[in-house]
Amino acid sequence: MESGRLNCDTEIPVLQHKIDVFSSSYRESLESLRARSQETAQYQAKLEDTKAKLREAEADLVKALGVKTRKEAKRMALMDAIASAKTRVEDLKSSVQKQISKNNEYAAILYQQSPASEETMNGSTERKDEILAAISWYNTVLGFHVEGGRGVKFTFKNIDPSNPNEECFFTIRHENDTYTLLNCEPSLKGMEELIRELNKTNGLFKYVRVMRRKFQEAVHGSVASLNFEHQESAIISTSAPDLSISSFRSDSPTKKNENQVQPTKVERPSKKQSLGRRAISAALSPGSASSVRQSPRLRARK
């Protein structure tokens, strides 16, 4: 019993020492864990801040990438536009060079043809003067006038020597390649046959001369008209201007109406170059009378 108690007394301080050491070690461990926990909490807060900053940096990076992408797209589009503009400039330069070459060729052609054109213009001026002289002669000697309207009115004076201002006229219309007599004053016989002959031969010049002779016969009678024609032929042979009938013809079929003349209207006898717009060229020309347009040369002279 005594030995057991001694053993207990001996062991108690040892155990007490062990307990104190363990308690001290436990407290130290606890303090260490507490410090680590606080440090971990601080690190956790720093980590959250870092994550937030990282997210902001990622958003900024995305924005920057978007801006860069747009700038790159604009740059590529601008480069394409510049390349297209350069190509267009080259095409325009080529076109300008071609146009300059054509202009030089045209200028050379015009320079070569200018003497011939001047000669042609001089000849045309002389022919115009001859035509105007012929028109004046027809108006003065024969009292011949043409007036346009619904048809073409041919008026003659100097038919009756006793009354030279008395007018004899007829109106004829050309439509759909057919001549139609609208009126005639004074009335004459055989007009239907003359119109049929005119539509068959298309000889308006001859028709006008026949109508003048018919008017003379109607005024004087056939015998008196024959004597009057002899007198008139003598007057014409001495007073007619020196203008050959070929002056009123075209030199080629393509220019058939180019040299046609235009008569004065009854309402304006003072303007000798004012002509009936649609018929006198056929009446004064032995060529085809199917066209009654005004002469382009006389229009140019106006």
PDB file of N, CA and C in Angstrom, residues 127-217:
ATOM      1  N   ARG A 127     -24.294  80.194-155.843  1.00  0.00           N
ATOM      2  CA  ARG A 127     -25.542  79.559-156.280  1.00  0.00           C
ATOM      3  C   ARG A 127     -26.744  80.193-155.599  1.00  0.00           C
ATOM      4  N   LYS A 128     -26.610  80.559-154.304  1.00  0.00           N
ATOM      5  CA  LYS A 128     -27.712  81.234-153.622  1.00  0.00           C
ATOM      6  C   LYS A 128     -28.060  82.543-154.303  1.00  0.00           C
ATOM      7  N   ASP A 129     -27.011  83.292-154.674  1.00  0.00           N
ATOM      8  CA  ASP A 129     -27.267  84.567-155.359  1.00  0.00           C
ATOM      9  C   ASP A 129     -28.001  84.338-156.671  1.00  0.00           C
ATOM     10  N   GLU A 130     -27.599  83.290-157.405  1.00  0.00           N
ATOM     11  CA  GLU A 130     -28.278  82.996-158.655  1.00  0.00           C
ATOM     12  C   GLU A 130     -29.731  82.606-158.418  1.00  0.00           C
ATOM     13  N   ILE A 131     -29.952  81.784-157.364  1.00  0.00           N
ATOM     14  CA  ILE A 131     -31.321  81.350-157.071  1.00  0.00           C
ATOM     15  C   ILE A 131     -32.189  82.522-156.655  1.00  0.00           C
ATOM     16  N   LEU A 132     -31.646  83.419-155.823  1.00  0.00           N
ATOM     17  CA  LEU A 132     -32.422  84.582-155.400  1.00  0.00           C
ATOM     18  C   LEU A 132     -32.733  85.490-156.599  1.00  0.00           C
ATOM     19  N   ALA A 133     -31.772  85.614-157.513  1.00  0.00           N
ATOM     20  CA  ALA A 133     -32.041  86.410-158.716  1.00  0.00           C
ATOM     21  C   ALA A 133     -33.146  85.775-159.546  1.00  0.00           C
ATOM     22  N   ALA A 134     -33.127  84.427-159.643  1.00  0.00           N
ATOM     23  CA  ALA A 134     -34.181  83.748-160.394  1.00  0.00           C
ATOM     24  C   ALA A 134     -35.543  83.936-159.741  1.00  0.00           C
ATOM     25  N   ILE A 135     -35.584  83.848-158.396  1.00  0.00           N
ATOM     26  CA  ILE A 135     -36.856  84.043-157.686  1.00  0.00           C
ATOM     27  C   ILE A 135     -37.379  85.450-157.920  1.00  0.00           C
ATOM     28  N   SER A 136     -36.491  86.422-157.825  1.00  0.00           N
ATOM     29  CA  SER A 136     -36.905  87.808-158.068  1.00  0.00           C
ATOM     30  C   SER A 136     -37.441  87.980-159.480  1.00  0.00           C
ATOM     31  N   TRP A 137     -36.791  87.308-160.428  1.00  0.00           N
ATOM     32  CA  TRP A 137     -37.243  87.418-161.813  1.00  0.00           C
ATOM     33  C   TRP A 137     -38.617  86.777-161.985  1.00  0.00           C
ATOM     34  N   TYR A 138     -38.829  85.607-161.396  1.00  0.00           N
ATOM     35  CA  TYR A 138     -40.133  84.948-161.486  1.00  0.00           C
ATOM     36  C   TYR A 138     -41.218  85.827-160.877  1.00  0.00           C
ATOM     37  N   ASN A 139     -40.931  86.444-159.739  1.00  0.00           N
ATOM     38  CA  ASN A 139     -41.934  87.280-159.079  1.00  0.00           C
ATOM     39  C   ASN A 139     -42.229  88.537-159.882  1.00  0.00           C
ATOM     40  N   THR A 140     -41.191  89.120-160.497  1.00  0.00           N
ATOM     41  CA  THR A 140     -41.361  90.398-161.198  1.00  0.00           C
ATOM     42  C   THR A 140     -41.966  90.215-162.578  1.00  0.00           C
ATOM     43  N   VAL A 141     -41.398  89.295-163.367  1.00  0.00           N
ATOM     44  CA  VAL A 141     -41.813  89.161-164.772  1.00  0.00           C
ATOM     45  C   VAL A 141     -43.093  88.348-164.906  1.00  0.00           C
ATOM     46  N   LEU A 142     -43.148  87.193-164.237  1.00  0.00           N
ATOM     47  CA  LEU A 142     -44.306  86.312-164.387  1.00  0.00           C
ATOM     48  C   LEU A 142     -45.352  86.525-163.307  1.00  0.00           C
ATOM     49  N   GLY A 143     -45.018  87.303-162.266  1.00  0.00           N
ATOM     50  CA  GLY A 143     -45.976  87.480-161.170  1.00  0.00           C
ATOM     51  C   GLY A 143     -46.292  86.163-160.487  1.00  0.00           C
ATOM     52  N   PHE A 144     -45.304  85.333-160.316  1.00  0.00           N
ATOM     53  CA  PHE A 144     -45.491  83.984-159.778  1.00  0.00           C
ATOM     54  C   PHE A 144     -45.209  83.990-158.280  1.00  0.00           C
ATOM     55  N   HIS A 145     -46.187  83.503-157.506  1.00  0.00           N
ATOM     56  CA  HIS A 145     -46.027  83.428-156.051  1.00  0.00           C
ATOM     57  C   HIS A 145     -46.552  82.083-155.572  1.00  0.00           C
ATOM     58  N   VAL A 146     -45.988  81.604-154.494  1.00  0.00           N
ATOM     59  CA  VAL A 146     -46.436  80.357-153.875  1.00  0.00           C
ATOM     60  C   VAL A 146     -46.672  80.617-152.399  1.00  0.00           C
ATOM     61  N   GLU A 147     -47.764  80.098-151.903  1.00  0.00           N
ATOM     62  CA  GLU A 147     -48.140  80.319-150.496  1.00  0.00           C
ATOM     63  C   GLU A 147     -48.523  78.986-149.884  1.00  0.00           C
ATOM     64  N   GLY A 148     -47.938  78.684-148.715  1.00  0.00           N
ATOM     65  CA  GLY A 148     -48.243  77.441-148.025  1.00  0.00           C
ATOM     66  C   GLY A 148     -49.431  77.599-147.104  1.00  0.00           C
ATOM     67  N   GLY A 149     -50.071  76.491-146.810  1.00  0.00           N
ATOM     68  CA  GLY A 149     -51.226  76.480-145.911  1.00  0.00           C
ATOM     69  C   GLY A 149     -51.766  75.075-145.843  1.00  0.00           C
ATOM     70  N   ARG A 150     -53.100  74.929-145.956  1.00  0.00           N
ATOM     71  CA  ARG A 150     -53.691  73.590-146.003  1.00  0.00           C
ATOM     72  C   ARG A 150     -53.181  72.826-147.221  1.00  0.00           C
ATOM     73  N   GLY A 151     -53.001  73.553-148.300  1.00  0.00           N
ATOM     74  CA  GLY A 151     -52.349  73.037-149.488  1.00  0.00           C
ATOM     75  C   GLY A 151     -51.298  74.040-149.929  1.00  0.00           C
ATOM     76  N   VAL A 152     -50.861  73.931-151.174  1.00  0.00           N
ATOM     77  CA  VAL A 152     -49.905  74.888-151.730  1.00  0.00           C
ATOM     78  C   VAL A 152     -50.629  75.707-152.792  1.00  0.00           C
ATOM     79  N   LYS A 153     -50.667  77.009-152.576  1.00  0.00           N
ATOM     80  CA  LYS A 153     -51.394  77.911-153.475  1.00  0.00           C
ATOM     81  C   LYS A 153     -50.408  78.547-154.451  1.00  0.00           C
ATOM     82  N   PHE A 154     -50.642  78.319-155.741  1.00  0.00           N
ATOM     83  CA  PHE A 154     -49.835  78.904-156.808  1.00  0.00           C
ATOM     84  C   PHE A 154     -50.617  80.070-157.412  1.00  0.00           C
ATOM     85  N   THR A 155     -50.026  81.255-157.389  1.00  0.00           N
ATOM     86  CA  THR A 155     -50.690  82.462-157.868  1.00  0.00           C
ATOM     87  C   THR A 155     -49.905  83.028-159.041  1.00  0.00           C
ATOM     88  N   PHE A 156     -50.619  83.422-160.099  1.00  0.00           N
ATOM     89  CA  PHE A 156     -50.015  84.033-161.282  1.00  0.00           C
ATOM     90  C   PHE A 156     -50.623  85.393-161.522  1.00  0.00           C
ATOM     91  N   LYS A 157     -49.773  86.343-161.858  1.00  0.00           N
ATOM     92  CA  LYS A 157     -50.212  87.631-162.367  1.00  0.00           C
ATOM     93  C   LYS A 157     -49.665  87.798-163.787  1.00  0.00           C
ATOM     94  N   ASN A 158     -49.894  88.975-164.364  1.00  0.00           N
ATOM     95  CA  ASN A 158     -49.422  89.246-165.728  1.00  0.00           C
ATOM     96  C   ASN A 158     -50.007  88.253-166.728  1.00  0.00           C
ATOM     97  N   ILE A 159     -51.189  87.752-166.430  1.00  0.00           N
ATOM     98  CA  ILE A 159     -51.876  86.861-167.369  1.00  0.00           C
ATOM     99  C   ILE A 159     -52.610  87.687-168.428  1.00  0.00           C
ATOM    100  N   ASP A 160     -53.332  88.705-167.966  1.00  0.00           N
ATOM    101  CA  ASP A 160     -54.095  89.581-168.852  1.00  0.00           C
ATOM    102  C   ASP A 160     -53.329  90.891-168.997  1.00  0.00           C
ATOM    103  N   PRO A 161     -52.821  91.212-170.214  1.00  0.00           N
ATOM    104  CA  PRO A 161     -52.066  92.466-170.373  1.00  0.00           C
ATOM    105  C   PRO A 161     -52.880  93.697-170.032  1.00  0.00           C
ATOM    106  N   SER A 162     -54.186  93.606-170.206  1.00  0.00           N
ATOM    107  CA  SER A 162     -55.027  94.763-169.888  1.00  0.00           C
ATOM    108  C   SER A 162     -55.190  94.947-168.392  1.00  0.00           C
ATOM    109  N   ASN A 163     -54.996  93.894-167.626  1.00  0.00           N
ATOM    110  CA  ASN A 163     -55.123  93.979-166.170  1.00  0.00           C
ATOM    111  C   ASN A 163     -54.036  93.089-165.556  1.00  0.00           C
ATOM    112  N   PRO A 164     -52.775  93.542-165.572  1.00  0.00           N
ATOM    113  CA  PRO A 164     -51.670  92.665-165.126  1.00  0.00           C
ATOM    114  C   PRO A 164     -51.737  92.288-163.654  1.00  0.00           C
ATOM    115  N   ASN A 165     -52.460  93.040-162.826  1.00  0.00           N
ATOM    116  CA  ASN A 165     -52.529  92.714-161.394  1.00  0.00           C
ATOM    117  C   ASN A 165     -53.612  91.702-161.069  1.00  0.00           C
ATOM    118  N   GLU A 166     -54.391  91.308-162.061  1.00  0.00           N
ATOM    119  CA  GLU A 166     -55.421  90.307-161.817  1.00  0.00           C
ATOM    120  C   GLU A 166     -54.763  88.967-161.511  1.00  0.00           C
ATOM    121  N   GLU A 167     -55.237  88.303-160.475  1.00  0.00           N
ATOM    122  CA  GLU A 167     -54.620  87.067-160.025  1.00  0.00           C
ATOM    123  C   GLU A 167     -55.413  85.867-160.516  1.00  0.00           C
ATOM    124  N   CYS A 168     -54.666  84.870-160.979  1.00  0.00           N
ATOM    125  CA  CYS A 168     -55.216  83.550-161.276  1.00  0.00           C
ATOM    126  C   CYS A 168     -54.458  82.562-160.392  1.00  0.00           C
ATOM    127  N   PHE A 169     -55.182  81.704-159.728  1.00  0.00           N
ATOM    128  CA  PHE A 169     -54.501  80.827-158.783  1.00  0.00           C
ATOM    129  C   PHE A 169     -55.184  79.476-158.730  1.00  0.00           C
ATOM    130  N   PHE A 170     -54.441  78.509-158.242  1.00  0.00           N
ATOM    131  CA  PHE A 170     -54.975  77.188-157.931  1.00  0.00           C
ATOM    132  C   PHE A 170     -54.234  76.674-156.695  1.00  0.00           C
ATOM    133  N   THR A 171     -54.915  75.819-155.945  1.00  0.00           N
ATOM    134  CA  THR A 171     -54.340  75.243-154.724  1.00  0.00           C
ATOM    135  C   THR A 171     -54.299  73.744-154.876  1.00  0.00           C
ATOM    136  N   ILE A 172     -53.127  73.195-154.619  1.00  0.00           N
ATOM    137  CA  ILE A 172     -52.936  71.755-154.774  1.00  0.00           C
ATOM    138  C   ILE A 172     -52.358  71.208-153.481  1.00  0.00           C
ATOM    139  N   ARG A 173     -52.745  69.994-153.182  1.00  0.00           N
ATOM    140  CA  ARG A 173     -52.296  69.360-151.934  1.00  0.00           C
ATOM    141  C   ARG A 173     -51.621  68.031-152.258  1.00  0.00           C
ATOM    142  N   HIS A 174     -50.510  67.778-151.574  1.00  0.00           N
ATOM    143  CA  HIS A 174     -49.766  66.525-151.757  1.00  0.00           C
ATOM    144  C   HIS A 174     -49.774  65.759-150.445  1.00  0.00           C
ATOM    145  N   GLU A 175     -50.430  64.603-150.451  1.00  0.00           N
ATOM    146  CA  GLU A 175     -50.537  63.808-149.229  1.00  0.00           C
ATOM    147  C   GLU A 175     -50.605  62.341-149.618  1.00  0.00           C
ATOM    148  N   ASN A 176     -49.835  61.518-148.901  1.00  0.00           N
ATOM    149  CA  ASN A 176     -49.772  60.080-149.182  1.00  0.00           C
ATOM    150  C   ASN A 176     -49.394  59.809-150.633  1.00  0.00           C
ATOM    151  N   ASP A 177     -48.427  60.585-151.139  1.00  0.00           N
ATOM    152  CA  ASP A 177     -47.927  60.426-152.511  1.00  0.00           C
ATOM    153  C   ASP A 177     -49.003  60.639-153.557  1.00  0.00           C
ATOM    154  N   THR A 178     -49.987  61.452-153.229  1.00  0.00           N
ATOM    155  CA  THR A 178     -51.081  61.730-154.176  1.00  0.00           C
ATOM    156  C   THR A 178     -51.342  63.229-154.190  1.00  0.00           C
ATOM    157  N   TYR A 179     -51.477  63.797-155.400  1.00  0.00           N
ATOM    158  CA  TYR A 179     -51.806  65.205-155.574  1.00  0.00           C
ATOM    159  C   TYR A 179     -53.316  65.349-155.694  1.00  0.00           C
ATOM    160  N   THR A 180     -53.840  66.392-155.002  1.00  0.00           N
ATOM    161  CA  THR A 180     -55.273  66.674-155.048  1.00  0.00           C
ATOM    162  C   THR A 180     -55.470  68.160-155.300  1.00  0.00           C
ATOM    163  N   LEU A 181     -56.290  68.505-156.256  1.00  0.00           N
ATOM    164  CA  LEU A 181     -56.600  69.899-156.548  1.00  0.00           C
ATOM    165  C   LEU A 181     -57.711  70.356-155.614  1.00  0.00           C
ATOM    166  N   LEU A 182     -57.425  71.367-154.773  1.00  0.00           N
ATOM    167  CA  LEU A 182     -58.414  71.843-153.810  1.00  0.00           C
ATOM    168  C   LEU A 182     -59.320  72.912-154.403  1.00  0.00           C
ATOM    169  N   ASN A 183     -58.749  73.881-155.135  1.00  0.00           N
ATOM    170  CA  ASN A 183     -59.575  74.896-155.779  1.00  0.00           C
ATOM    171  C   ASN A 183     -58.806  75.490-156.960  1.00  0.00           C
ATOM    172  N   CYS A 184     -59.522  76.182-157.802  1.00  0.00           N
ATOM    173  CA  CYS A 184     -58.920  76.798-158.982  1.00  0.00           C
ATOM    174  C   CYS A 184     -59.757  78.011-159.366  1.00  0.00           C
ATOM    175  N   GLU A 185     -59.114  79.142-159.551  1.00  0.00           N
ATOM    176  CA  GLU A 185     -59.810  80.390-159.896  1.00  0.00           C
ATOM    177  C   GLU A 185     -59.013  81.109-160.984  1.00  0.00           C
ATOM    178  N   PRO A 186     -59.549  81.296-162.182  1.00  0.00           N
ATOM    179  CA  PRO A 186     -60.883  80.866-162.619  1.00  0.00           C
ATOM    180  C   PRO A 186     -60.938  79.373-162.887  1.00  0.00           C
ATOM    181  N   SER A 187     -62.157  78.838-162.956  1.00  0.00           N
ATOM    182  CA  SER A 187     -62.326  77.406-163.198  1.00  0.00           C
ATOM    183  C   SER A 187     -61.873  77.057-164.608  1.00  0.00           C
ATOM    184  N   LEU A 188     -61.249  75.903-164.734  1.00  0.00           N
ATOM    185  CA  LEU A 188     -60.725  75.443-166.016  1.00  0.00           C
ATOM    186  C   LEU A 188     -61.291  74.070-166.343  1.00  0.00           C
ATOM    187  N   LYS A 189     -61.311  73.749-167.609  1.00  0.00           N
ATOM    188  CA  LYS A 189     -61.774  72.446-168.054  1.00  0.00           C
ATOM    189  C   LYS A 189     -60.599  71.462-168.089  1.00  0.00           C
ATOM    190  N   GLY A 190     -60.953  70.192-167.962  1.00  0.00           N
ATOM    191  CA  GLY A 190     -59.948  69.149-168.077  1.00  0.00           C
ATOM    192  C   GLY A 190     -59.022  69.037-166.880  1.00  0.00           C
ATOM    193  N   MET A 191     -59.436  69.533-165.716  1.00  0.00           N
ATOM    194  CA  MET A 191     -58.569  69.486-164.547  1.00  0.00           C
ATOM    195  C   MET A 191     -58.380  68.057-164.037  1.00  0.00           C
ATOM    196  N   GLU A 192     -59.435  67.232-164.142  1.00  0.00           N
ATOM    197  CA  GLU A 192     -59.309  65.861-163.662  1.00  0.00           C
ATOM    198  C   GLU A 192     -58.231  65.106-164.428  1.00  0.00           C
ATOM    199  N   GLU A 193     -58.204  65.296-165.758  1.00  0.00           N
ATOM    200  CA  GLU A 193     -57.200  64.626-166.565  1.00  0.00           C
ATOM    201  C   GLU A 193     -55.787  65.112-166.219  1.00  0.00           C
ATOM    202  N   LEU A 194     -55.650  66.432-165.977  1.00  0.00           N
ATOM    203  CA  LEU A 194     -54.337  66.969-165.616  1.00  0.00           C
ATOM    204  C   LEU A 194     -53.856  66.405-164.281  1.00  0.00           C
ATOM    205  N   ILE A 195     -54.776  66.273-163.312  1.00  0.00           N
ATOM    206  CA  ILE A 195     -54.395  65.730-162.003  1.00  0.00           C
ATOM    207  C   ILE A 195     -53.984  64.266-162.139  1.00  0.00           C
ATOM    208  N   ARG A 196     -54.711  63.502-162.950  1.00  0.00           N
ATOM    209  CA  ARG A 196     -54.333  62.106-163.156  1.00  0.00           C
ATOM    210  C   ARG A 196     -52.948  62.012-163.803  1.00  0.00           C
ATOM    211  N   GLU A 197     -52.690  62.885-164.778  1.00  0.00           N
ATOM    212  CA  GLU A 197     -51.382  62.892-165.415  1.00  0.00           C
ATOM    213  C   GLU A 197     -50.286  63.275-164.412  1.00  0.00           C
ATOM    214  N   LEU A 198     -50.610  64.250-163.537  1.00  0.00           N
ATOM    215  CA  LEU A 198     -49.629  64.663-162.528  1.00  0.00           C
ATOM    216  C   LEU A 198     -49.308  63.520-161.575  1.00  0.00           C
ATOM    217  N   ASN A 199     -50.313  62.804-161.104  1.00  0.00           N
ATOM    218  CA  ASN A 199     -50.074  61.677-160.202  1.00  0.00           C
ATOM    219  C   ASN A 199     -49.347  60.532-160.898  1.00  0.00           C
ATOM    220  N   LYS A 200     -49.503  60.452-162.221  1.00  0.00           N
ATOM    221  CA  LYS A 200     -48.841  59.378-162.955  1.00  0.00           C
ATOM    222  C   LYS A 200     -47.364  59.710-163.195  1.00  0.00           C
ATOM    223  N   THR A 201     -47.088  60.964-163.576  1.00  0.00           N
ATOM    224  CA  THR A 201     -45.715  61.339-163.952  1.00  0.00           C
ATOM    225  C   THR A 201     -44.960  62.038-162.828  1.00  0.00           C
ATOM    226  N   ASN A 202     -45.693  62.575-161.836  1.00  0.00           N
ATOM    227  CA  ASN A 202     -45.057  63.322-160.746  1.00  0.00           C
ATOM    228  C   ASN A 202     -44.325  64.563-161.264  1.00  0.00           C
ATOM    229  N   GLY A 203     -44.773  65.118-162.367  1.00  0.00           N
ATOM    230  CA  GLY A 203     -44.130  66.280-162.951  1.00  0.00           C
ATOM    231  C   GLY A 203     -44.833  67.561-162.569  1.00  0.00           C
ATOM    232  N   LEU A 204     -44.585  68.031-161.378  1.00  0.00           N
ATOM    233  CA  LEU A 204     -45.263  69.229-160.896  1.00  0.00           C
ATOM    234  C   LEU A 204     -44.810  70.468-161.665  1.00  0.00           C
ATOM    235  N   PHE A 205     -43.532  70.521-162.060  1.00  0.00           N
ATOM    236  CA  PHE A 205     -43.041  71.676-162.820  1.00  0.00           C
ATOM    237  C   PHE A 205     -43.828  71.834-164.125  1.00  0.00           C
ATOM    238  N   LYS A 206     -43.996  70.736-164.823  1.00  0.00           N
ATOM    239  CA  LYS A 206     -44.757  70.765-166.073  1.00  0.00           C
ATOM    240  C   LYS A 206     -46.211  71.122-165.801  1.00  0.00           C
ATOM    241  N   TYR A 207     -46.774  70.612-164.702  1.00  0.00           N
ATOM    242  CA  TYR A 207     -48.166  70.881-164.365  1.00  0.00           C
ATOM    243  C   TYR A 207     -48.387  72.374-164.133  1.00  0.00           C
ATOM    244  N   VAL A 208     -47.446  73.026-163.440  1.00  0.00           N
ATOM    245  CA  VAL A 208     -47.577  74.459-163.174  1.00  0.00           C
ATOM    246  C   VAL A 208     -47.531  75.248-164.484  1.00  0.00           C
ATOM    247  N   ARG A 209     -46.632  74.861-165.398  1.00  0.00           N
ATOM    248  CA  ARG A 209     -46.576  75.560-166.691  1.00  0.00           C
ATOM    249  C   ARG A 209     -47.861  75.368-167.473  1.00  0.00           C
ATOM    250  N   VAL A 210     -48.401  74.141-167.451  1.00  0.00           N
ATOM    251  CA  VAL A 210     -49.659  73.880-168.162  1.00  0.00           C
ATOM    252  C   VAL A 210     -50.785  74.699-167.564  1.00  0.00           C
ATOM    253  N   MET A 211     -50.822  74.819-166.242  1.00  0.00           N
ATOM    254  CA  MET A 211     -51.876  75.603-165.601  1.00  0.00           C
ATOM    255  C   MET A 211     -51.762  77.073-165.978  1.00  0.00           C
ATOM    256  N   ARG A 212     -50.554  77.587-166.076  1.00  0.00           N
ATOM    257  CA  ARG A 212     -50.396  78.987-166.503  1.00  0.00           C
ATOM    258  C   ARG A 212     -50.920  79.165-167.920  1.00  0.00           C
ATOM    259  N   ARG A 213     -50.586  78.199-168.785  1.00  0.00           N
ATOM    260  CA  ARG A 213     -51.075  78.295-170.159  1.00  0.00           C
ATOM    261  C   ARG A 213     -52.596  78.187-170.194  1.00  0.00           C
ATOM    262  N   LYS A 214     -53.160  77.325-169.324  1.00  0.00           N
ATOM    263  CA  LYS A 214     -54.613  77.193-169.274  1.00  0.00           C
ATOM    264  C   LYS A 214     -55.264  78.514-168.834  1.00  0.00           C
ATOM    265  N   PHE A 215     -54.633  79.181-167.856  1.00  0.00           N
ATOM    266  CA  PHE A 215     -55.175  80.469-167.426  1.00  0.00           C
ATOM    267  C   PHE A 215     -55.123  81.481-168.577  1.00  0.00           C
ATOM    268  N   GLN A 216     -54.024  81.476-169.324  1.00  0.00           N
ATOM    269  CA  GLN A 216     -53.932  82.395-170.467  1.00  0.00           C
ATOM    270  C   GLN A 216     -55.010  82.094-171.497  1.00  0.00           C
ATOM    271  N   GLU A 217     -55.249  80.797-171.743  1.00  0.00           N
ATOM    272  CA  GLU A 217     -56.285  80.440-172.698  1.00  0.00           C
ATOM    273  C   GLU A 217     -57.663  80.849-172.194  1.00  0.00           C
TER     274      GLU A 217
END
